[in-house]
């Protein structure tokens, strides 16, 4: 089963603050209710999370997965891809934080997610 979504929304925080919050993966359980545990396995040369292990609630069950985070030339975009999982065959996603003209403390958040669950 494959699911794909793109969502957009306006957040009352600067694009940089939004990016910093999402990049702080160890604090995801504080604001992402389904994420129960996070462990950074590899940090990149700039001190950002690279490979990250997660335990999350999914459809009434616990699931484990490891993502590899990527940081490209856009300083306000973060993407990830699945390295391994017990219930997911594919998981690719990204956040992008776009400035709103004349509103420095506001960002448009664009979220992409492409997931394929393992069918057992």
PDB file of C-alpha atoms in Angstrom, residues 25-26 37-42 51-54:
ATOM      1  CA  UNK A  25      15.159  15.352  15.870  1.00  0.00           C
ATOM      2  CA  UNK A  26      15.910  14.307  19.436  1.00  0.00           C
ATOM      3  CA  UNK A  37      11.837   7.479  20.921  1.00  0.00           C
ATOM      4  CA  UNK A  38      14.614   8.981  18.785  1.00  0.00           C
ATOM      5  CA  UNK A  39      18.309   8.170  18.671  1.00  0.00           C
ATOM      6  CA  UNK A  40      20.821   9.869  16.393  1.00  0.00           C
ATOM      7  CA  UNK A  41      23.177   7.160  15.118  1.00  0.00           C
ATOM      8  CA  UNK A  42      25.378   9.334  12.883  1.00  0.00           C
ATOM      9  CA  UNK A  51      21.169   8.552  10.347  1.00  0.00           C
ATOM     10  CA  UNK A  52      18.408   8.529  12.948  1.00  0.00           C
ATOM     11  CA  UNK A  53      16.580   5.586  14.572  1.00  0.00           C
ATOM     12  CA  UNK A  54      12.919   6.013  15.564  1.00  0.00           C
TER      13      UNK A  54
END
